[in-house]
Amino acid sequence: MKPEKSNTERKRIILLGATGSIGSSTIKVLRNFPEEFQLVGISANTQSEALLAIAEEFNVPNIALTDPSFNKLGKIKYKERLITGNEALEELIDRTNADLIIVAIVGARALNPTLRAINKGMNVALANKELLVLGGSFVTEAVQKNKVQLLPIDSEHNAIFQCIKGYDSNDIKSIILTASGG
């Protein structure tokens, strides 16, 4: 794991999915703790206006818009900070020095950027359960190899995390999780 930060140094955060519900909740938390956290990278799929509002409010140096057909941002003042297209999330991670990446995007498209961040030594706060179903063995292997933390932040898997914290995995025979998401 990475060494602890001093009290004067803010934790640098990348937020993938800044305009979605988890992203919006994260933004609210960051507003309340500006002395502790610095938003250094953000992404959205197509919600350019909301993404730019966040970039402006937090003075975010790196911005990614993943929808390659969405060119509405061509004439903005953040053009030099903007990355667009299919590889935008991976490029955002490559350009950005962060302590923590919050993965609040859905489905399989989260796998490559999450692995990229882990391999770069970033801790991961994961709101995407599908990612662990799809590529859990790849993610956990990369986490162990790179000695980073994988923190569940979505309700169901965070509840399990809190319940089993401190227990030896050999003591747990099974976990039953109802399909609360539908």
PDB file of C-alpha atoms in Angstrom:
ATOM      1  CA  MET A   1       0.000   0.000   0.000  1.00  0.00           C
ATOM      2  CA  LYS A   2       1.023   3.585  -0.510  1.00  0.00           C
ATOM      3  CA  PRO A   3       2.409   5.561   2.440  1.00  0.00           C
ATOM      4  CA  GLU A   4      -0.001   7.782   4.312  1.00  0.00           C
ATOM      5  CA  LYS A   5      -0.222  11.426   3.286  1.00  0.00           C
ATOM      6  CA  SER A   6       0.754  14.260   5.587  1.00  0.00           C
ATOM      7  CA  ASN A   7      -2.039  16.394   6.990  1.00  0.00           C
ATOM      8  CA  THR A   8      -1.206  19.243   4.603  1.00  0.00           C
ATOM      9  CA  GLU A   9      -1.253  17.190   1.391  1.00  0.00           C
ATOM     10  CA  ARG A  10      -4.613  16.628  -0.300  1.00  0.00           C
ATOM     11  CA  LYS A  11      -5.585  13.237  -1.731  1.00  0.00           C
ATOM     12  CA  ARG A  12      -5.669  13.446  -5.545  1.00  0.00           C
ATOM     13  CA  ILE A  13      -8.794  11.856  -7.060  1.00  0.00           C
ATOM     14  CA  ILE A  14      -9.935  10.805 -10.530  1.00  0.00           C
ATOM     15  CA  LEU A  15     -13.717  10.442 -10.821  1.00  0.00           C
ATOM     16  CA  LEU A  16     -14.927   8.297 -13.720  1.00  0.00           C
ATOM     17  CA  GLY A  17     -18.638   8.944 -14.237  1.00  0.00           C
ATOM     18  CA  ALA A  18     -18.664  12.381 -12.615  1.00  0.00           C
ATOM     19  CA  THR A  19     -22.135  13.283 -13.904  1.00  0.00           C
ATOM     20  CA  GLY A  20     -23.988  10.113 -12.839  1.00  0.00           C
ATOM     21  CA  SER A  21     -25.656   9.455  -9.490  1.00  0.00           C
ATOM     22  CA  ILE A  22     -22.552   8.085  -7.712  1.00  0.00           C
ATOM     23  CA  GLY A  23     -20.462  10.835  -9.305  1.00  0.00           C
ATOM     24  CA  SER A  24     -22.903  13.515  -8.132  1.00  0.00           C
ATOM     25  CA  SER A  25     -22.826  12.109  -4.599  1.00  0.00           C
ATOM     26  CA  THR A  26     -19.029  12.107  -4.703  1.00  0.00           C
ATOM     27  CA  ILE A  27     -19.000  15.731  -5.850  1.00  0.00           C
ATOM     28  CA  LYS A  28     -21.149  16.669  -2.831  1.00  0.00           C
ATOM     29  CA  VAL A  29     -18.628  15.027  -0.497  1.00  0.00           C
ATOM     30  CA  LEU A  30     -15.703  16.757  -2.208  1.00  0.00           C
ATOM     31  CA  ARG A  31     -17.392  20.140  -1.806  1.00  0.00           C
ATOM     32  CA  ASN A  32     -17.528  19.569   1.938  1.00  0.00           C
ATOM     33  CA  PHE A  33     -13.838  18.629   2.243  1.00  0.00           C
ATOM     34  CA  PRO A  34     -11.858  20.853  -0.147  1.00  0.00           C
ATOM     35  CA  GLU A  35      -8.840  20.881   2.165  1.00  0.00           C
ATOM     36  CA  GLU A  36      -8.586  17.075   2.049  1.00  0.00           C
ATOM     37  CA  PHE A  37      -9.310  16.200  -1.588  1.00  0.00           C
ATOM     38  CA  GLN A  38      -8.230  17.508  -4.986  1.00  0.00           C
ATOM     39  CA  LEU A  39     -10.163  16.451  -8.079  1.00  0.00           C
ATOM     40  CA  VAL A  40      -7.482  15.937 -10.757  1.00  0.00           C
ATOM     41  CA  GLY A  41      -9.450  14.061 -13.422  1.00  0.00           C
ATOM     42  CA  ILE A  42     -13.104  13.607 -14.372  1.00  0.00           C
ATOM     43  CA  SER A  43     -15.074  11.837 -17.059  1.00  0.00           C
ATOM     44  CA  ALA A  44     -18.562  11.624 -18.504  1.00  0.00           C
ATOM     45  CA  ASN A  45     -20.066   9.934 -21.516  1.00  0.00           C
ATOM     46  CA  THR A  46     -22.127  12.730 -23.138  1.00  0.00           C
ATOM     47  CA  GLN A  47     -23.152  15.178 -20.400  1.00  0.00           C
ATOM     48  CA  SER A  48     -20.715  17.875 -21.498  1.00  0.00           C
ATOM     49  CA  GLU A  49     -22.344  20.834 -19.765  1.00  0.00           C
ATOM     50  CA  ALA A  50     -22.412  19.097 -16.377  1.00  0.00           C
ATOM     51  CA  LEU A  51     -18.825  17.895 -16.888  1.00  0.00           C
ATOM     52  CA  LEU A  52     -17.627  21.407 -17.702  1.00  0.00           C
ATOM     53  CA  ALA A  53     -19.426  22.834 -14.660  1.00  0.00           C
ATOM     54  CA  ILE A  54     -17.541  20.369 -12.447  1.00  0.00           C
ATOM     55  CA  ALA A  55     -14.259  21.169 -14.231  1.00  0.00           C
ATOM     56  CA  GLU A  56     -14.808  24.867 -13.640  1.00  0.00           C
ATOM     57  CA  GLU A  57     -15.861  24.547  -9.996  1.00  0.00           C
ATOM     58  CA  PHE A  58     -12.929  22.307  -9.019  1.00  0.00           C
ATOM     59  CA  ASN A  59     -10.362  23.591 -11.545  1.00  0.00           C
ATOM     60  CA  VAL A  60      -9.870  20.045 -12.848  1.00  0.00           C
ATOM     61  CA  PRO A  61      -6.770  19.729 -15.042  1.00  0.00           C
ATOM     62  CA  ASN A  62      -7.847  16.601 -16.968  1.00  0.00           C
ATOM     63  CA  ILE A  63     -11.280  16.026 -18.522  1.00  0.00           C
ATOM     64  CA  ALA A  64     -12.515  13.048 -20.563  1.00  0.00           C
ATOM     65  CA  LEU A  65     -15.640  12.742 -22.668  1.00  0.00           C
ATOM     66  CA  THR A  66     -15.984   9.163 -23.867  1.00  0.00           C
ATOM     67  CA  ASP A  67     -18.653   9.371 -26.568  1.00  0.00           C
ATOM     68  CA  PRO A  68     -16.519   9.679 -29.745  1.00  0.00           C
ATOM     69  CA  SER A  69     -19.421  11.110 -31.751  1.00  0.00           C
ATOM     70  CA  PHE A  70     -19.988  13.920 -29.281  1.00  0.00           C
ATOM     71  CA  ASN A  71     -18.033  16.922 -30.603  1.00  0.00           C
ATOM     72  CA  LYS A  72     -20.004  19.684 -28.939  1.00  0.00           C
ATOM     73  CA  LEU A  73     -16.956  20.710 -26.892  1.00  0.00           C
ATOM     74  CA  GLY A  74     -14.712  21.703 -29.804  1.00  0.00           C
ATOM     75  CA  LYS A  75     -14.687  25.416 -28.998  1.00  0.00           C
ATOM     76  CA  ILE A  76     -14.448  25.402 -25.234  1.00  0.00           C
ATOM     77  CA  LYS A  77     -11.800  27.045 -23.125  1.00  0.00           C
ATOM     78  CA  TYR A  78     -10.833  23.665 -21.652  1.00  0.00           C
ATOM     79  CA  LYS A  79      -9.900  22.214 -25.046  1.00  0.00           C
ATOM     80  CA  GLU A  80      -6.256  21.634 -24.034  1.00  0.00           C
ATOM     81  CA  ARG A  81      -7.434  19.611 -21.005  1.00  0.00           C
ATOM     82  CA  LEU A  82     -10.081  17.606 -22.879  1.00  0.00           C
ATOM     83  CA  ILE A  83      -9.640  14.015 -24.043  1.00  0.00           C
ATOM     84  CA  THR A  84     -12.352  12.434 -26.203  1.00  0.00           C
ATOM     85  CA  GLY A  85     -13.140   9.092 -27.757  1.00  0.00           C
ATOM     86  CA  ASN A  86     -13.057   5.392 -27.024  1.00  0.00           C
ATOM     87  CA  GLU A  87      -9.647   5.444 -25.298  1.00  0.00           C
ATOM     88  CA  ALA A  88     -10.331   8.637 -23.342  1.00  0.00           C
ATOM     89  CA  LEU A  89     -10.538   6.954 -19.923  1.00  0.00           C
ATOM     90  CA  GLU A  90      -7.223   5.149 -20.318  1.00  0.00           C
ATOM     91  CA  GLU A  91      -5.561   8.339 -21.566  1.00  0.00           C
ATOM     92  CA  LEU A  92      -7.051  10.283 -18.649  1.00  0.00           C
ATOM     93  CA  ILE A  93      -5.452   7.813 -16.247  1.00  0.00           C
ATOM     94  CA  ASP A  94      -2.116   7.929 -18.085  1.00  0.00           C
ATOM     95  CA  ARG A  95      -2.060  11.743 -17.963  1.00  0.00           C
ATOM     96  CA  THR A  96      -3.101  12.030 -14.343  1.00  0.00           C
ATOM     97  CA  ASN A  97      -1.161  11.440 -11.152  1.00  0.00           C
ATOM     98  CA  ALA A  98      -3.786  10.357  -8.627  1.00  0.00           C
ATOM     99  CA  ASP A  99      -3.941   8.542  -5.297  1.00  0.00           C
ATOM    100  CA  LEU A 100      -7.460   7.198  -5.786  1.00  0.00           C
ATOM    101  CA  ILE A 101      -9.721   6.514  -8.733  1.00  0.00           C
ATOM    102  CA  ILE A 102     -13.455   6.346  -8.166  1.00  0.00           C
ATOM    103  CA  VAL A 103     -15.003   4.051 -10.768  1.00  0.00           C
ATOM    104  CA  ALA A 104     -18.635   5.130 -11.071  1.00  0.00           C
ATOM    105  CA  ILE A 105     -19.259   4.027 -14.660  1.00  0.00           C
ATOM    106  CA  VAL A 106     -21.386   1.022 -15.522  1.00  0.00           C
ATOM    107  CA  GLY A 107     -20.724  -2.274 -17.200  1.00  0.00           C
ATOM    108  CA  ALA A 108     -17.765  -3.733 -19.003  1.00  0.00           C
ATOM    109  CA  ARG A 109     -16.369  -0.398 -20.162  1.00  0.00           C
ATOM    110  CA  ALA A 110     -14.973   0.054 -16.628  1.00  0.00           C
ATOM    111  CA  LEU A 111     -12.595  -2.925 -16.869  1.00  0.00           C
ATOM    112  CA  ASN A 112      -9.728  -1.459 -18.927  1.00  0.00           C
ATOM    113  CA  PRO A 113      -9.488   1.884 -17.106  1.00  0.00           C
ATOM    114  CA  THR A 114      -9.718   0.150 -13.730  1.00  0.00           C
ATOM    115  CA  LEU A 115      -6.886  -2.219 -14.605  1.00  0.00           C
ATOM    116  CA  ARG A 116      -4.866   0.686 -16.004  1.00  0.00           C
ATOM    117  CA  ALA A 117      -5.286   2.632 -12.755  1.00  0.00           C
ATOM    118  CA  ILE A 118      -4.383  -0.375 -10.598  1.00  0.00           C
ATOM    119  CA  ASN A 119      -1.274  -1.071 -12.680  1.00  0.00           C
ATOM    120  CA  LYS A 120      -0.313   2.580 -12.278  1.00  0.00           C
ATOM    121  CA  GLY A 121      -0.510   2.135  -8.481  1.00  0.00           C
ATOM    122  CA  MET A 122      -3.794   3.901  -7.775  1.00  0.00           C
ATOM    123  CA  ASN A 123      -6.188   2.733  -5.091  1.00  0.00           C
ATOM    124  CA  VAL A 124      -9.672   2.018  -6.470  1.00  0.00           C
ATOM    125  CA  ALA A 125     -13.076   2.896  -5.020  1.00  0.00           C
ATOM    126  CA  LEU A 126     -15.451   0.736  -7.037  1.00  0.00           C
ATOM    127  CA  ALA A 127     -19.165   1.398  -7.505  1.00  0.00           C
ATOM    128  CA  ASN A 128     -19.505  -1.110 -10.346  1.00  0.00           C
ATOM    129  CA  LYS A 129     -20.470  -4.651  -9.297  1.00  0.00           C
ATOM    130  CA  GLU A 130     -20.548  -5.860 -12.904  1.00  0.00           C
ATOM    131  CA  LEU A 131     -16.826  -5.267 -13.195  1.00  0.00           C
ATOM    132  CA  LEU A 132     -16.092  -7.883 -10.539  1.00  0.00           C
ATOM    133  CA  VAL A 133     -18.485 -10.360 -12.130  1.00  0.00           C
ATOM    134  CA  LEU A 134     -16.889  -9.798 -15.531  1.00  0.00           C
ATOM    135  CA  GLY A 135     -13.225  -9.548 -14.587  1.00  0.00           C
ATOM    136  CA  GLY A 136     -12.923 -10.155 -10.866  1.00  0.00           C
ATOM    137  CA  SER A 137      -9.964 -12.515 -11.195  1.00  0.00           C
ATOM    138  CA  PHE A 138      -8.051  -9.972 -13.329  1.00  0.00           C
ATOM    139  CA  VAL A 139      -8.856  -7.114 -10.969  1.00  0.00           C
ATOM    140  CA  THR A 140      -8.021  -8.950  -7.745  1.00  0.00           C
ATOM    141  CA  GLU A 141      -4.795 -10.326  -9.220  1.00  0.00           C
ATOM    142  CA  ALA A 142      -3.737  -6.809 -10.292  1.00  0.00           C
ATOM    143  CA  VAL A 143      -4.679  -5.396  -6.871  1.00  0.00           C
ATOM    144  CA  GLN A 144      -2.500  -7.990  -5.109  1.00  0.00           C
ATOM    145  CA  LYS A 145       0.396  -7.577  -7.540  1.00  0.00           C
ATOM    146  CA  ASN A 146       0.419  -3.772  -7.260  1.00  0.00           C
ATOM    147  CA  LYS A 147      -0.350  -3.676  -3.514  1.00  0.00           C
ATOM    148  CA  VAL A 148      -3.210  -1.210  -3.858  1.00  0.00           C
ATOM    149  CA  GLN A 149      -6.594  -1.117  -2.149  1.00  0.00           C
ATOM    150  CA  LEU A 150      -9.894  -2.068  -3.757  1.00  0.00           C
ATOM    151  CA  LEU A 151     -12.719  -0.393  -1.840  1.00  0.00           C
ATOM    152  CA  PRO A 152     -16.377  -1.175  -2.562  1.00  0.00           C
ATOM    153  CA  ILE A 153     -18.544   1.939  -2.472  1.00  0.00           C
ATOM    154  CA  ASP A 154     -21.870   0.759  -3.891  1.00  0.00           C
ATOM    155  CA  SER A 155     -24.441  -0.195  -1.273  1.00  0.00           C
ATOM    156  CA  GLU A 156     -24.589  -3.993  -1.583  1.00  0.00           C
ATOM    157  CA  HIS A 157     -20.935  -4.794  -1.906  1.00  0.00           C
ATOM    158  CA  ASN A 158     -19.987  -2.152   0.656  1.00  0.00           C
ATOM    159  CA  ALA A 159     -22.386  -3.759   3.144  1.00  0.00           C
ATOM    160  CA  ILE A 160     -20.717  -7.144   2.581  1.00  0.00           C
ATOM    161  CA  PHE A 161     -17.284  -5.521   2.929  1.00  0.00           C
ATOM    162  CA  GLN A 162     -18.277  -3.969   6.263  1.00  0.00           C
ATOM    163  CA  CYS A 163     -19.772  -7.230   7.556  1.00  0.00           C
ATOM    164  CA  ILE A 164     -16.758  -9.411   6.770  1.00  0.00           C
ATOM    165  CA  LYS A 165     -14.039  -6.907   7.677  1.00  0.00           C
ATOM    166  CA  GLY A 166     -11.805  -8.439  10.287  1.00  0.00           C
ATOM    167  CA  TYR A 167     -12.844 -12.024   9.572  1.00  0.00           C
ATOM    168  CA  ASP A 168     -10.593 -14.629   8.013  1.00  0.00           C
ATOM    169  CA  SER A 169     -11.979 -15.574   4.588  1.00  0.00           C
ATOM    170  CA  ASN A 170     -11.665 -19.239   5.576  1.00  0.00           C
ATOM    171  CA  ASP A 171     -14.284 -18.635   8.302  1.00  0.00           C
ATOM    172  CA  ILE A 172     -16.909 -17.555   5.740  1.00  0.00           C
ATOM    173  CA  LYS A 173     -18.735 -20.403   4.020  1.00  0.00           C
ATOM    174  CA  SER A 174     -21.123 -18.386   1.855  1.00  0.00           C
ATOM    175  CA  ILE A 175     -22.666 -14.989   1.316  1.00  0.00           C
ATOM    176  CA  ILE A 176     -26.235 -14.628   0.101  1.00  0.00           C
ATOM    177  CA  LEU A 177     -27.035 -11.376  -1.673  1.00  0.00           C
ATOM    178  CA  THR A 178     -30.564 -10.749  -2.861  1.00  0.00           C
ATOM    179  CA  ALA A 179     -31.156  -9.113  -6.241  1.00  0.00           C
ATOM    180  CA  SER A 180     -31.983  -5.730  -4.767  1.00  0.00           C
ATOM    181  CA  GLY A 181     -31.122  -3.897  -7.976  1.00  0.00           C
ATOM    182  CA  GLY A 182     -33.902  -5.609  -9.895  1.00  0.00           C
TER     183      GLY A 182
END
